[in-house]
Short mmCIF file of C-alpha atoms in Angstrom, two decimals:
data_model
loop_
_atom_site.label_atom_id
_atom_site.label_comp_id
_atom_site.label_asym_id
_atom_site.label_seq_id
_atom_site.Cartn_x
_atom_site.Cartn_y
_atom_site.Cartn_z
CA MET L 1 -25.63 2.36 -24.59
CA THR L 2 -25.73 4.93 -21.79
CA ASP L 3 -22.41 5.58 -20.06
CA PRO L 4 -22.24 4.25 -16.47
CA LEU L 5 -23.19 6.73 -13.75
CA ILE L 6 -20.72 7.27 -10.91
CA ALA L 7 -21.83 9.01 -7.70
CA VAL L 8 -19.07 10.93 -5.89
CA VAL L 9 -19.91 11.60 -2.23
CA ASP L 10 -17.43 13.85 -0.42
CA ASP L 11 -17.91 16.87 1.84
CA GLU L 12 -14.81 18.59 0.37
CA ALA L 13 -15.93 20.45 -2.76
CA PRO L 14 -12.49 20.64 -4.45
CA THR L 15 -11.95 16.89 -4.00
CA ARG L 16 -15.33 15.77 -5.31
CA GLU L 17 -15.18 18.15 -8.29
CA MET L 18 -11.66 17.03 -9.19
CA ILE L 19 -12.66 13.36 -9.02
CA SER L 20 -15.88 13.99 -10.92
CA ASP L 21 -14.15 15.95 -13.71
CA TYR L 22 -11.50 13.27 -14.18
CA ILE L 23 -14.00 10.40 -14.23
CA ARG L 24 -16.23 12.27 -16.68
CA MET L 25 -13.24 12.90 -18.99
CA ASN L 26 -12.79 9.12 -19.14
CA GLY L 27 -16.19 8.09 -20.38
CA PHE L 28 -18.45 8.08 -17.32
CA ARG L 29 -21.39 10.19 -16.25
CA THR L 30 -21.15 11.64 -12.72
CA GLU L 31 -23.29 13.09 -9.97
CA THR L 32 -21.71 14.79 -6.95
CA PHE L 33 -23.01 14.99 -3.38
CA ASP L 34 -21.72 16.83 -0.32
CA GLY L 35 -22.85 14.21 2.18
CA GLY L 36 -25.34 11.59 3.27
CA PRO L 37 -28.58 13.65 3.17
CA SER L 38 -28.17 14.83 -0.44
CA PHE L 39 -27.05 11.38 -1.60
CA ARG L 40 -29.95 9.61 0.12
CA ALA L 41 -32.38 12.07 -1.48
CA PHE L 42 -30.94 11.17 -4.88
CA LEU L 43 -31.38 7.44 -4.19
CA ASN L 44 -35.13 7.98 -3.88
CA SER L 45 -35.30 8.58 -7.62
CA GLY L 46 -32.02 7.39 -9.12
CA LYS L 47 -29.48 4.61 -8.91
CA PRO L 48 -25.78 5.03 -9.75
CA ASP L 49 -23.73 2.18 -11.19
CA LEU L 50 -21.00 2.76 -8.57
CA VAL L 51 -20.35 5.07 -5.61
CA VAL L 52 -17.03 6.70 -4.71
CA LEU L 53 -17.53 7.46 -1.04
CA ASP L 54 -15.53 9.47 1.50
CA LEU L 55 -15.61 7.72 4.88
CA ASN L 56 -14.84 10.71 7.07
CA MET L 57 -17.61 13.28 6.70
CA PRO L 58 -19.39 15.45 9.25
CA GLY L 59 -22.88 14.35 10.21
CA GLU L 60 -23.51 10.90 8.72
CA ASP L 61 -20.19 9.17 8.07
CA GLY L 62 -19.35 6.93 5.15
CA LEU L 63 -19.68 3.69 7.13
CA SER L 64 -23.34 4.45 7.81
CA ILE L 65 -23.89 5.05 4.10
CA VAL L 66 -22.11 1.79 3.19
CA ARG L 67 -24.33 -0.08 5.65
CA HIS L 68 -27.45 1.47 4.11
CA LEU L 69 -26.36 0.80 0.52
CA LYS L 70 -25.37 -2.82 1.08
CA GLY L 71 -28.49 -3.51 3.12
CA THR L 72 -30.84 -2.24 0.41
CA THR L 73 -29.03 -2.33 -2.96
CA ASP L 74 -26.30 -4.13 -4.93
CA ILE L 75 -24.48 -0.89 -5.86
CA PRO L 76 -20.65 -1.29 -5.73
CA VAL L 77 -18.81 1.07 -3.38
CA ILE L 78 -15.22 2.31 -3.39
CA MET L 79 -14.30 3.95 -0.09
CA LEU L 80 -11.92 6.89 0.22
CA THR L 81 -10.32 7.41 3.61
CA GLY L 82 -8.11 10.26 4.74
CA THR L 83 -6.96 8.37 7.84
CA ALA L 84 -4.58 5.48 8.28
CA SER L 85 -7.13 3.63 10.45
CA LEU L 86 -7.07 -0.08 9.72
CA VAL L 87 -10.27 -0.44 11.74
CA ASP L 88 -12.20 1.85 9.38
CA ARG L 89 -10.99 -0.06 6.35
CA VAL L 90 -11.76 -3.48 7.81
CA VAL L 91 -15.19 -2.42 9.07
CA GLY L 92 -16.00 -0.88 5.70
CA LEU L 93 -15.02 -4.05 3.87
CA GLU L 94 -16.96 -6.21 6.31
CA LEU L 95 -20.03 -4.05 5.72
CA GLY L 96 -19.69 -4.87 2.03
CA ALA L 97 -17.58 -2.12 0.43
CA ASP L 98 -15.86 -3.44 -2.69
CA ASP L 99 -12.54 -1.57 -2.50
CA TYR L 100 -10.83 1.37 -0.82
CA LEU L 101 -8.15 3.98 -1.49
CA ALA L 102 -6.33 6.35 0.84
CA LYS L 103 -6.72 10.09 0.28
CA PRO L 104 -5.26 11.95 -1.46
CA CYS L 105 -5.61 9.31 -4.16
CA GLU L 106 -3.96 9.05 -7.55
CA LEU L 107 -6.76 9.67 -10.03
CA ARG L 108 -5.45 7.14 -12.55
CA GLU L 109 -5.46 4.46 -9.87
CA LEU L 110 -8.98 5.41 -8.81
CA LEU L 111 -10.14 5.12 -12.41
CA ALA L 112 -8.53 1.68 -12.70
CA ARG L 113 -10.24 0.57 -9.46
CA ILE L 114 -13.61 1.83 -10.71
CA ARG L 115 -13.29 -0.16 -13.92
CA SER L 116 -12.11 -3.28 -12.05
CA VAL L 117 -14.92 -3.16 -9.47
CA MET L 118 -17.52 -2.61 -12.18
CA ARG L 119 -16.22 -5.61 -14.14
CA ARG L 120 -16.46 -7.78 -11.02
CA ALA L 121 -19.95 -6.50 -10.25
CA GLN L 122 -21.11 -7.19 -13.79
CA GLY L 123 -19.65 -10.69 -13.62
CA SER L 124 -21.48 -11.37 -10.35
CA GLN L 125 -24.76 -10.15 -11.83
CA ASN L 126 -24.36 -12.37 -14.88
CA GLN L 127 -23.53 -15.32 -12.64
CA ALA L 128 -26.56 -14.68 -10.44
CA ALA L 129 -28.81 -14.42 -13.49
CA ALA L 130 -27.68 -17.77 -14.89
CA PRO L 131 -29.98 -20.72 -14.09
CA MET L 132 -28.57 -22.91 -11.33
CA PRO L 133 -28.85 -26.67 -11.40
CA ALA L 134 -31.03 -28.23 -8.74
CA GLY L 135 -30.66 -31.66 -7.27
CA PRO L 136 -30.01 -33.58 -4.07
CA VAL L 137 -27.38 -32.40 -1.63
CA PRO L 138 -24.14 -34.37 -2.18
CA PRO L 139 -23.12 -37.23 0.13
CA ALA L 140 -21.84 -36.20 3.56
CA SER L 141 -18.31 -37.39 2.78
CA ARG L 142 -17.98 -34.71 0.09
CA ARG L 143 -19.63 -31.77 1.78
CA ILE L 144 -19.28 -29.54 4.82
CA ARG L 145 -21.66 -27.08 6.40
CA PHE L 146 -20.88 -23.37 6.08
CA GLY L 147 -23.64 -21.42 7.80
CA THR L 148 -26.75 -21.47 5.61
CA LYS L 149 -25.11 -23.59 2.88
CA TRP L 150 -23.24 -26.82 2.23
CA LEU L 151 -19.93 -26.72 0.37
CA ASP L 152 -19.91 -29.35 -2.38
CA PHE L 153 -16.26 -30.30 -2.94
CA ASP L 154 -16.88 -32.24 -6.16
CA ALA L 155 -18.89 -29.57 -7.98
CA GLN L 156 -17.19 -26.62 -6.21
CA LEU L 157 -20.63 -25.16 -5.48
CA LEU L 158 -22.63 -24.06 -2.47
CA ALA L 159 -25.89 -25.96 -1.94
CA ASP L 160 -28.85 -25.13 0.30
CA GLU L 161 -31.08 -27.67 2.03
CA ASP L 162 -33.34 -27.92 -1.03
CA GLY L 163 -30.43 -28.77 -3.33
CA ASN L 164 -30.34 -25.39 -5.06
CA MET L 165 -26.81 -24.60 -6.18
CA MET L 166 -24.84 -21.34 -6.03
CA GLN L 167 -21.75 -21.00 -8.17
CA LEU L 168 -18.36 -20.07 -6.70
CA VAL L 169 -15.41 -18.50 -8.43
CA GLN L 170 -12.17 -20.43 -7.98
CA SER L 171 -10.74 -18.02 -5.39
CA GLU L 172 -13.87 -18.34 -3.21
CA PHE L 173 -13.82 -22.15 -3.36
CA ALA L 174 -10.08 -22.19 -2.52
CA LEU L 175 -10.66 -20.04 0.58
CA LEU L 176 -13.64 -22.10 1.76
CA LYS L 177 -11.61 -25.28 1.32
CA ALA L 178 -8.77 -23.73 3.35
CA PHE L 179 -11.20 -22.97 6.17
CA ALA L 180 -12.79 -26.44 5.92
CA ASP L 181 -9.36 -28.04 6.29
CA ASN L 182 -8.54 -25.85 9.32
CA PRO L 183 -11.68 -25.47 11.46
CA ARG L 184 -11.48 -23.50 14.73
CA ARG L 185 -7.96 -22.31 13.89
CA VAL L 186 -6.99 -18.67 13.45
CA LEU L 187 -5.61 -18.26 9.92
CA THR L 188 -3.57 -15.18 9.08
CA ARG L 189 -3.96 -13.48 5.73
CA GLU L 190 -0.53 -14.75 4.75
CA ARG L 191 -1.51 -18.32 5.66
CA LEU L 192 -4.78 -18.03 3.73
CA LEU L 193 -2.95 -16.76 0.65
CA ASP L 194 -0.63 -19.74 0.88
CA LEU L 195 -3.41 -22.30 1.43
CA ALA L 196 -5.45 -20.80 -1.42
CA SER L 197 -2.36 -20.85 -3.69
CA VAL L 198 -2.40 -17.09 -4.24
CA ARG L 199 1.33 -16.72 -3.80
CA ASP L 200 1.75 -13.62 -5.96
CA ALA L 201 -0.36 -11.45 -3.65
CA ASP L 202 0.69 -9.25 -0.75
CA PRO L 203 -0.44 -10.75 2.61
CA PHE L 204 -1.51 -7.27 3.68
CA ASP L 205 -3.50 -6.70 0.49
CA ARG L 206 -7.24 -6.06 0.75
CA ALA L 207 -7.96 -8.94 -1.66
CA ILE L 208 -8.47 -11.52 1.11
CA ASP L 209 -10.78 -9.18 3.03
CA VAL L 210 -12.88 -8.45 -0.07
CA ARG L 211 -13.17 -12.16 -0.98
CA ILE L 212 -14.20 -13.11 2.54
CA THR L 213 -16.78 -10.31 2.55
CA ARG L 214 -18.29 -11.78 -0.61
CA ILE L 215 -18.27 -15.30 0.84
CA ARG L 216 -20.03 -14.04 3.97
CA ARG L 217 -22.84 -12.63 1.86
CA LYS L 218 -23.43 -16.16 0.54
CA ILE L 219 -23.15 -18.22 3.73
CA GLU L 220 -23.83 -16.06 6.79
CA PRO L 221 -27.35 -15.77 8.22
CA ASP L 222 -26.47 -12.11 8.93
CA PRO L 223 -23.43 -11.01 6.87
CA ALA L 224 -23.18 -7.74 8.82
CA HIS L 225 -22.59 -9.79 12.00
CA PRO L 226 -20.67 -12.88 10.83
CA THR L 227 -20.55 -15.95 13.07
CA VAL L 228 -19.34 -18.65 10.64
CA ILE L 229 -16.15 -16.94 9.42
CA ARG L 230 -15.19 -14.46 12.12
CA THR L 231 -12.55 -11.76 12.14
CA VAL L 232 -9.90 -12.06 14.83
CA ARG L 233 -8.63 -8.53 15.26
CA GLY L 234 -4.95 -8.19 14.51
CA SER L 235 -4.61 -11.85 13.56
CA GLY L 236 -6.83 -13.00 10.71
CA TYR L 237 -9.94 -15.16 10.42
CA ILE L 238 -11.40 -18.27 12.05
CA PHE L 239 -14.01 -20.75 10.75
CA SER L 240 -16.51 -21.94 13.38
CA PRO L 241 -18.42 -24.99 12.04
CA GLU L 242 -20.77 -25.02 15.04
CA ALA L 243 -22.11 -21.57 14.07
#
Protein backbone atom coordinates (compact mmCIF):
# COMPACT_ATOMS: atom_id res chain seq x y z
CA MET A 1 0.00 0.00 0.00
CA THR A 2 1.30 3.45 -0.91
CA ASP A 3 1.97 5.78 2.02
CA PRO A 4 -0.50 8.69 2.29
CA LEU A 5 0.56 11.91 0.58
CA ILE A 6 0.54 15.10 2.65
CA ALA A 7 0.72 18.51 0.94
CA VAL A 8 2.40 21.25 3.00
CA VAL A 9 1.50 24.74 1.79
CA ASP A 10 3.41 27.56 3.51
CA ASP A 11 5.23 30.60 2.15
CA GLU A 12 7.99 30.28 4.80
CA ALA A 13 10.57 27.82 3.45
CA PRO A 14 12.08 26.83 6.83
CA THR A 15 8.63 26.06 8.27
CA ARG A 16 7.37 23.97 5.36
CA GLU A 17 10.64 22.02 5.10
CA MET A 18 10.70 21.33 8.84
CA ILE A 19 7.10 20.11 8.78
CA SER A 20 7.68 18.07 5.63
CA ASP A 21 10.83 16.40 6.99
CA TYR A 22 9.13 15.45 10.25
CA ILE A 23 6.02 14.06 8.56
CA ARG A 24 8.13 12.08 6.10
CA MET A 25 10.17 10.59 8.97
CA ASN A 26 6.90 9.25 10.37
CA GLY A 27 5.68 7.25 7.42
CA PHE A 28 4.09 9.75 5.04
CA ARG A 29 4.99 11.02 1.60
CA THR A 30 5.08 14.82 1.25
CA GLU A 31 4.93 17.56 -1.36
CA THR A 32 5.72 21.17 -0.44
CA PHE A 33 4.33 24.36 -1.98
CA ASP A 34 5.17 28.02 -1.38
CA GLY A 35 1.64 29.30 -1.99
CA GLY A 36 -1.66 29.05 -3.80
CA PRO A 37 -0.44 29.18 -7.44
CA SER A 38 2.02 26.28 -7.11
CA PHE A 39 -0.44 24.21 -5.08
CA ARG A 40 -3.29 24.78 -7.55
CA ALA A 41 -0.99 23.76 -10.41
CA PHE A 42 -0.27 20.51 -8.58
CA LEU A 43 -4.00 19.82 -8.12
CA ASN A 44 -4.42 19.73 -11.89
CA SER A 45 -2.55 16.44 -11.98
CA GLY A 46 -2.39 15.12 -8.41
CA LYS A 47 -4.46 14.77 -5.27
CA PRO A 48 -2.99 14.67 -1.75
CA ASP A 49 -4.61 12.69 1.04
CA LEU A 50 -4.45 15.71 3.36
CA VAL A 51 -3.30 19.35 3.23
CA VAL A 52 -1.43 21.22 5.96
CA LEU A 53 -2.18 24.82 5.05
CA ASP A 54 -0.86 28.15 6.33
CA LEU A 55 -3.69 30.69 6.48
CA ASN A 56 -1.61 33.85 6.32
CA MET A 57 0.27 33.96 3.03
CA PRO A 58 0.94 36.80 0.60
CA GLY A 59 -1.15 36.80 -2.55
CA GLU A 60 -3.87 34.16 -2.20
CA ASP A 61 -4.50 33.47 1.48
CA GLY A 62 -5.30 30.12 3.04
CA LEU A 63 -9.02 30.82 3.42
CA SER A 64 -9.36 31.17 -0.35
CA ILE A 65 -7.58 27.84 -0.81
CA VAL A 66 -9.84 26.16 1.79
CA ARG A 67 -12.90 27.49 -0.04
CA HIS A 68 -11.60 26.11 -3.35
CA LEU A 69 -10.67 22.71 -1.89
CA LYS A 70 -13.95 22.16 -0.07
CA GLY A 71 -15.97 23.36 -3.04
CA THR A 72 -14.34 20.92 -5.45
CA THR A 73 -12.82 18.02 -3.46
CA ASP A 74 -13.15 15.99 -0.26
CA ILE A 75 -9.49 16.49 0.75
CA PRO A 76 -9.09 17.04 4.54
CA VAL A 77 -7.41 20.30 5.58
CA ILE A 78 -5.52 21.23 8.73
CA MET A 79 -5.03 24.99 9.00
CA LEU A 80 -1.96 26.63 10.54
CA THR A 81 -2.39 30.20 11.74
CA GLY A 82 0.26 32.53 13.09
CA THR A 83 -2.33 34.94 14.48
CA ALA A 84 -4.61 34.74 17.47
CA SER A 85 -7.61 35.76 15.34
CA LEU A 86 -10.71 33.83 16.38
CA VAL A 87 -12.45 35.11 13.24
CA ASP A 88 -9.92 33.41 10.96
CA ARG A 89 -10.30 30.12 12.79
CA VAL A 90 -14.10 30.21 12.82
CA VAL A 91 -14.32 31.24 9.16
CA GLY A 92 -11.86 28.50 8.21
CA LEU A 93 -13.87 25.88 10.07
CA GLU A 94 -17.13 27.13 8.58
CA LEU A 95 -15.61 26.85 5.11
CA GLY A 96 -14.95 23.20 5.87
CA ALA A 97 -11.42 22.95 7.32
CA ASP A 98 -11.13 19.85 9.51
CA ASP A 99 -8.79 21.16 12.24
CA TYR A 100 -6.37 23.96 13.05
CA LEU A 101 -3.19 24.62 15.01
CA ALA A 102 -1.49 27.85 16.03
CA LYS A 103 2.02 28.54 14.76
CA PRO A 104 4.64 27.76 15.81
CA CYS A 105 3.16 24.31 16.30
CA GLU A 106 4.51 21.31 18.18
CA LEU A 107 5.37 18.80 15.47
CA ARG A 108 4.27 15.80 17.53
CA GLU A 109 0.86 17.39 18.03
CA LEU A 110 0.59 18.17 14.32
CA LEU A 111 1.39 14.55 13.50
CA ALA A 112 -1.29 13.36 15.94
CA ARG A 113 -3.84 15.75 14.36
CA ILE A 114 -2.95 14.51 10.87
CA ARG A 115 -3.53 10.90 11.89
CA SER A 116 -6.78 11.77 13.68
CA VAL A 117 -8.21 13.79 10.78
CA MET A 118 -7.28 11.07 8.30
CA ARG A 119 -9.02 8.43 10.43
CA ARG A 120 -12.17 10.56 10.55
CA ALA A 121 -12.03 11.20 6.81
CA GLN A 122 -11.62 7.49 6.08
CA GLY A 123 -14.55 6.69 8.36
CA SER A 124 -16.73 9.23 6.57
CA GLN A 125 -15.79 7.78 3.18
CA ASN A 126 -16.61 4.25 4.32
CA GLN A 127 -19.92 5.47 5.72
CA ALA A 128 -20.78 7.28 2.49
CA ALA A 129 -19.92 4.20 0.45
CA ALA A 130 -22.21 1.94 2.47
CA PRO A 131 -25.67 1.35 0.94
CA MET A 132 -28.35 3.38 2.68
CA PRO A 133 -31.80 2.01 3.35
CA ALA A 134 -34.65 3.63 1.47
CA GLY A 135 -38.21 3.90 2.59
CA PRO A 136 -40.97 6.32 3.51
CA VAL A 137 -40.23 9.38 5.59
CA PRO A 138 -41.13 8.68 9.25
CA PRO A 139 -44.35 10.02 10.81
CA ALA A 140 -44.38 13.75 11.57
CA SER A 141 -44.44 13.15 15.34
CA ARG A 142 -40.96 11.60 15.15
CA ARG A 143 -39.25 13.92 12.70
CA ILE A 144 -38.26 17.54 12.30
CA ARG A 145 -37.11 19.49 9.28
CA PHE A 146 -33.45 20.56 9.11
CA GLY A 147 -32.89 22.40 5.85
CA THR A 148 -32.80 19.88 3.00
CA LYS A 149 -33.39 16.88 5.29
CA TRP A 150 -35.70 15.47 7.95
CA LEU A 151 -34.22 14.26 11.23
CA ASP A 152 -35.60 10.82 12.09
CA PHE A 153 -35.49 10.52 15.89
CA ASP A 154 -36.22 6.78 15.98
CA ALA A 155 -33.56 5.69 13.48
CA GLN A 156 -31.17 8.58 14.27
CA LEU A 157 -30.83 9.24 10.54
CA LEU A 158 -31.35 12.11 8.14
CA ALA A 159 -33.96 11.49 5.43
CA ASP A 160 -34.65 13.40 2.23
CA GLU A 161 -38.05 13.83 0.60
CA ASP A 162 -37.65 10.56 -1.32
CA GLY A 163 -36.98 8.57 1.84
CA ASN A 164 -33.26 8.11 1.20
CA MET A 165 -31.38 7.87 4.48
CA MET A 166 -28.06 9.40 5.54
CA GLN A 167 -26.32 7.97 8.59
CA LEU A 168 -25.29 10.16 11.53
CA VAL A 169 -22.61 9.52 14.09
CA GLN A 170 -23.84 9.77 17.68
CA SER A 171 -22.29 13.19 18.29
CA GLU A 172 -24.03 14.65 15.21
CA PHE A 173 -27.42 13.24 16.23
CA ALA A 174 -26.98 14.56 19.79
CA LEU A 175 -26.26 18.08 18.49
CA LEU A 176 -29.20 18.04 16.07
CA LYS A 177 -31.50 16.86 18.86
CA ALA A 178 -30.22 19.69 21.08
CA PHE A 179 -31.07 22.21 18.36
CA ALA A 180 -34.46 20.57 17.72
CA ASP A 181 -35.32 20.89 21.40
CA ASN A 182 -34.26 24.56 21.46
CA PRO A 183 -35.35 26.22 18.19
CA ARG A 184 -34.71 29.95 17.68
CA ARG A 185 -32.58 30.10 20.84
CA VAL A 186 -28.90 31.05 20.89
CA LEU A 187 -26.97 28.12 22.34
CA THR A 188 -23.44 28.67 23.59
CA ARG A 189 -20.76 26.07 22.99
CA GLU A 190 -20.83 25.24 26.69
CA ARG A 191 -24.61 24.74 26.59
CA LEU A 192 -24.34 22.56 23.47
CA LEU A 193 -21.68 20.40 25.12
CA ASP A 194 -23.98 19.95 28.09
CA LEU A 195 -27.08 19.18 26.01
CA ALA A 196 -25.13 16.74 23.85
CA SER A 197 -23.69 15.07 26.99
CA VAL A 198 -20.09 15.82 26.04
CA ARG A 199 -19.12 16.90 29.53
CA ASP A 200 -15.44 16.00 29.29
CA ALA A 201 -14.75 18.56 26.55
CA ASP A 202 -13.58 22.16 26.84
CA PRO A 203 -16.40 24.61 25.91
CA PHE A 204 -13.86 26.62 23.93
CA ASP A 205 -12.61 23.55 22.07
CA ARG A 206 -12.92 23.46 18.28
CA ALA A 207 -14.81 20.13 18.46
CA ILE A 208 -18.27 21.76 18.44
CA ASP A 209 -17.32 24.00 15.50
CA VAL A 210 -15.99 21.05 13.49
CA ARG A 211 -19.08 18.92 14.20
CA ILE A 212 -21.45 21.71 13.21
CA THR A 213 -19.46 22.28 10.02
CA ARG A 214 -19.96 18.62 9.13
CA ILE A 215 -23.67 18.79 9.95
CA ARG A 216 -24.04 21.86 7.73
CA ARG A 217 -22.59 19.96 4.79
CA LYS A 218 -25.44 17.46 5.19
CA ILE A 219 -28.41 19.77 5.78
CA GLU A 220 -27.71 23.24 4.38
CA PRO A 221 -28.71 24.14 0.82
CA ASP A 222 -25.46 26.17 0.71
CA PRO A 223 -23.06 25.07 3.50
CA ALA A 224 -20.75 28.03 2.80
CA HIS A 225 -23.64 30.38 3.68
CA PRO A 226 -25.62 28.54 6.39
CA THR A 227 -29.19 29.60 7.13
CA VAL A 228 -30.50 26.62 9.13
CA ILE A 229 -27.82 26.53 11.86
CA ARG A 230 -26.36 30.02 11.99
CA THR A 231 -23.34 31.34 13.86
CA VAL A 232 -24.03 34.13 16.33
CA ARG A 233 -20.71 35.91 16.64
CA GLY A 234 -19.35 35.87 20.16
CA SER A 235 -22.26 33.81 21.47
CA GLY A 236 -22.74 30.44 19.79
CA TYR A 237 -25.26 28.97 17.34
CA ILE A 238 -28.98 29.23 16.61
CA PHE A 239 -31.31 26.80 14.80
CA SER A 240 -33.87 28.47 12.52
CA PRO A 241 -36.56 25.92 11.52
CA GLU A 242 -38.18 28.35 9.08
CA ALA A 243 -34.98 28.41 6.98
